[in-house]
Tab-separated table of C-alpha atoms in Angstrom:
chain	number	residue	atom	x	y	z
H	28	UNK	CA	0.000	0.000	0.000
H	29	UNK	CA	1.438	3.363	-1.037
H	30	UNK	CA	2.101	5.948	1.640
H	31	UNK	CA	-0.349	8.856	1.647
H	32	UNK	CA	0.758	12.451	2.138
H	33	UNK	CA	-1.305	15.249	3.673
H	34	UNK	CA	-0.867	18.977	4.256
H	35	UNK	CA	-3.107	21.278	6.234
H	36	UNK	CA	-4.562	24.179	4.236
H	37	UNK	CA	-6.639	26.665	6.273
H	38	UNK	CA	-7.179	23.988	8.884
H	39	UNK	CA	-8.330	21.399	6.347
H	40	UNK	CA	-6.411	18.150	5.819
H	41	UNK	CA	-5.637	17.890	2.086
H	42	UNK	CA	-4.185	14.821	0.366
H	43	UNK	CA	-1.203	15.719	-1.859
H	44	UNK	CA	1.353	13.892	-3.969
H	45	UNK	CA	4.689	12.888	-2.487
H	46	UNK	CA	6.418	15.505	-4.681
H	47	UNK	CA	4.192	18.346	-3.434
H	48	UNK	CA	4.667	17.170	0.147
H	49	UNK	CA	8.459	17.091	-0.174
H	50	UNK	CA	8.638	20.483	-1.926
H	51	UNK	CA	6.410	22.044	0.756
H	52	UNK	CA	8.541	20.765	3.634
H	53	UNK	CA	11.810	21.601	1.863
H	54	UNK	CA	10.567	25.189	1.488
H	55	UNK	CA	9.431	25.259	5.139
H	56	UNK	CA	12.827	24.020	6.303
H	57	UNK	CA	14.598	26.561	4.066
H	58	UNK	CA	12.395	29.339	5.465
H	59	UNK	CA	13.194	28.211	9.025
H	60	UNK	CA	16.898	28.179	8.166
H	61	UNK	CA	16.728	31.721	6.736
H	62	UNK	CA	14.939	32.935	9.875
H	63	UNK	CA	17.653	31.382	12.035
H	64	UNK	CA	20.309	33.149	9.952
H	65	UNK	CA	18.396	36.432	10.285
H	66	UNK	CA	18.093	35.993	14.065
H	67	UNK	CA	21.801	35.143	14.296
H	68	UNK	CA	22.524	38.401	12.454
H	69	UNK	CA	20.110	40.275	14.756
H	70	UNK	CA	17.665	41.195	12.008
H	71	UNK	CA	14.103	42.121	12.916
H	72	UNK	CA	11.112	40.740	11.039
H	73	UNK	CA	8.224	42.706	9.568
H	74	UNK	CA	6.009	40.081	11.221
H	75	UNK	CA	7.199	41.379	14.597
H	76	UNK	CA	5.575	44.761	13.921
H	77	UNK	CA	2.259	45.476	15.648
H	78	UNK	CA	-0.708	47.092	13.868
H	79	UNK	CA	0.723	50.608	14.336
H	80	UNK	CA	4.067	49.702	12.791
H	81	UNK	CA	5.948	49.527	16.099
H	82	UNK	CA	8.128	46.620	17.063
H	83	UNK	CA	6.268	44.492	19.578
H	84	UNK	CA	9.375	43.895	21.665
H	85	UNK	CA	10.907	47.232	22.588
H	86	UNK	CA	14.437	47.685	21.350
H	87	UNK	CA	16.606	48.309	24.403
H	88	UNK	CA	19.889	48.742	22.556
H	89	UNK	CA	20.092	52.354	21.365
H	90	UNK	CA	22.980	51.461	19.047
H	91	UNK	CA	20.642	49.388	16.862
H	92	UNK	CA	20.105	51.164	13.554
H	93	UNK	CA	16.464	50.295	12.874
H	94	UNK	CA	16.465	52.047	9.503
H	95	UNK	CA	19.447	49.949	8.401
H	96	UNK	CA	17.750	46.777	9.650
H	97	UNK	CA	14.558	47.581	7.733
H	98	UNK	CA	16.582	48.474	4.624
H	99	UNK	CA	18.469	45.177	4.883
H	100	UNK	CA	15.230	43.247	5.344
H	101	UNK	CA	13.776	44.964	2.253
H	102	UNK	CA	16.868	44.016	0.238
H	103	UNK	CA	16.538	40.396	1.379
H	104	UNK	CA	12.929	40.415	0.208
H	105	UNK	CA	14.013	41.989	-3.104
H	106	UNK	CA	16.634	39.257	-3.617
H	107	UNK	CA	14.100	36.520	-2.797
H	108	UNK	CA	11.641	38.111	-5.222
H	109	UNK	CA	14.293	38.368	-7.954
H	110	UNK	CA	15.333	34.730	-7.461
H	111	UNK	CA	11.692	33.679	-7.770
H	112	UNK	CA	11.632	35.239	-11.265
H	113	UNK	CA	14.455	33.025	-12.519
H	114	UNK	CA	13.612	29.925	-14.528
H	115	UNK	CA	14.023	26.498	-12.897
H	116	UNK	CA	17.528	25.899	-14.303
H	117	UNK	CA	18.788	29.324	-13.206
H	118	UNK	CA	17.220	29.032	-9.745
H	119	UNK	CA	18.713	25.542	-9.336
H	120	UNK	CA	22.232	26.813	-10.065
H	121	UNK	CA	21.901	29.825	-7.719
H	122	UNK	CA	20.405	27.756	-4.899
H	123	UNK	CA	23.097	25.106	-5.217
H	124	UNK	CA	25.908	27.683	-5.278
H	125	UNK	CA	24.714	30.115	-2.639
H	126	UNK	CA	22.344	28.164	-0.397
H	127	UNK	CA	23.787	24.640	-0.566
H	128	UNK	CA	27.440	25.749	-0.785
H	129	UNK	CA	28.144	23.529	-3.787
H	130	UNK	CA	31.097	24.275	-6.016
H	131	UNK	CA	30.987	25.144	-9.694
H	132	UNK	CA	32.906	21.912	-10.345
H	133	UNK	CA	30.381	19.690	-8.562
H	134	UNK	CA	27.455	21.341	-10.367
H	135	UNK	CA	29.244	20.961	-13.713
H	136	UNK	CA	29.843	17.257	-13.014
H	137	UNK	CA	26.204	16.743	-12.019
H	138	UNK	CA	24.926	18.485	-15.142
H	139	UNK	CA	27.566	16.827	-17.331
H	140	UNK	CA	28.849	20.149	-18.683
H	141	UNK	CA	32.189	21.919	-18.416
H	142	UNK	CA	33.261	24.062	-15.486
H	143	UNK	CA	33.435	27.031	-17.875
H	144	UNK	CA	29.837	26.458	-18.995
H	145	UNK	CA	28.580	26.602	-15.394
H	146	UNK	CA	30.783	29.601	-14.675
H	147	UNK	CA	29.342	31.383	-17.727
H	148	UNK	CA	25.782	30.480	-16.654
H	149	UNK	CA	26.434	31.729	-13.121
H	150	UNK	CA	27.746	35.066	-14.417
H	151	UNK	CA	24.792	35.370	-16.775
H	152	UNK	CA	22.308	34.626	-13.975
H	153	UNK	CA	23.972	37.145	-11.646
H	154	UNK	CA	23.671	39.819	-14.360
H	155	UNK	CA	19.982	38.937	-14.740
H	156	UNK	CA	19.481	39.176	-10.971
H	157	UNK	CA	21.241	42.534	-10.968
H	158	UNK	CA	18.791	43.859	-13.576
H	159	UNK	CA	15.822	42.501	-11.608
H	160	UNK	CA	17.113	44.151	-8.438
H	161	UNK	CA	17.648	47.464	-10.221
H	162	UNK	CA	14.022	47.350	-11.352
H	163	UNK	CA	12.928	46.780	-7.753
H	164	UNK	CA	14.997	49.747	-6.501
H	165	UNK	CA	13.423	52.235	-8.946
């Protein structure tokens, strides 16, 4: 008997394929990881703002540059948004290089292409991301 997979959507148990289930939890784990990195770097989350736009937990440290924190958080969101606009191949390369700490050589081997081909693709993708980020900053 095949294993069944379920996710909860708005409190309702929904049967999903194994692929959907795995993608969902991989994204959840990645999100949790990014939040841990943000906390480690002492970043504040927009979700920690109350309805009036004030941070729920008062900031005791006067040396904290809230404007810089918000600006950094906005840039992180811009980068995430730009990455989401890449095609699957481009996103795969960026995620493997920058989120999974893989090397250009290992990606080239896995894709059965030359190191130079992956290096060229990486440079091309970074240029594309730069354009997408410039559009966001306008």
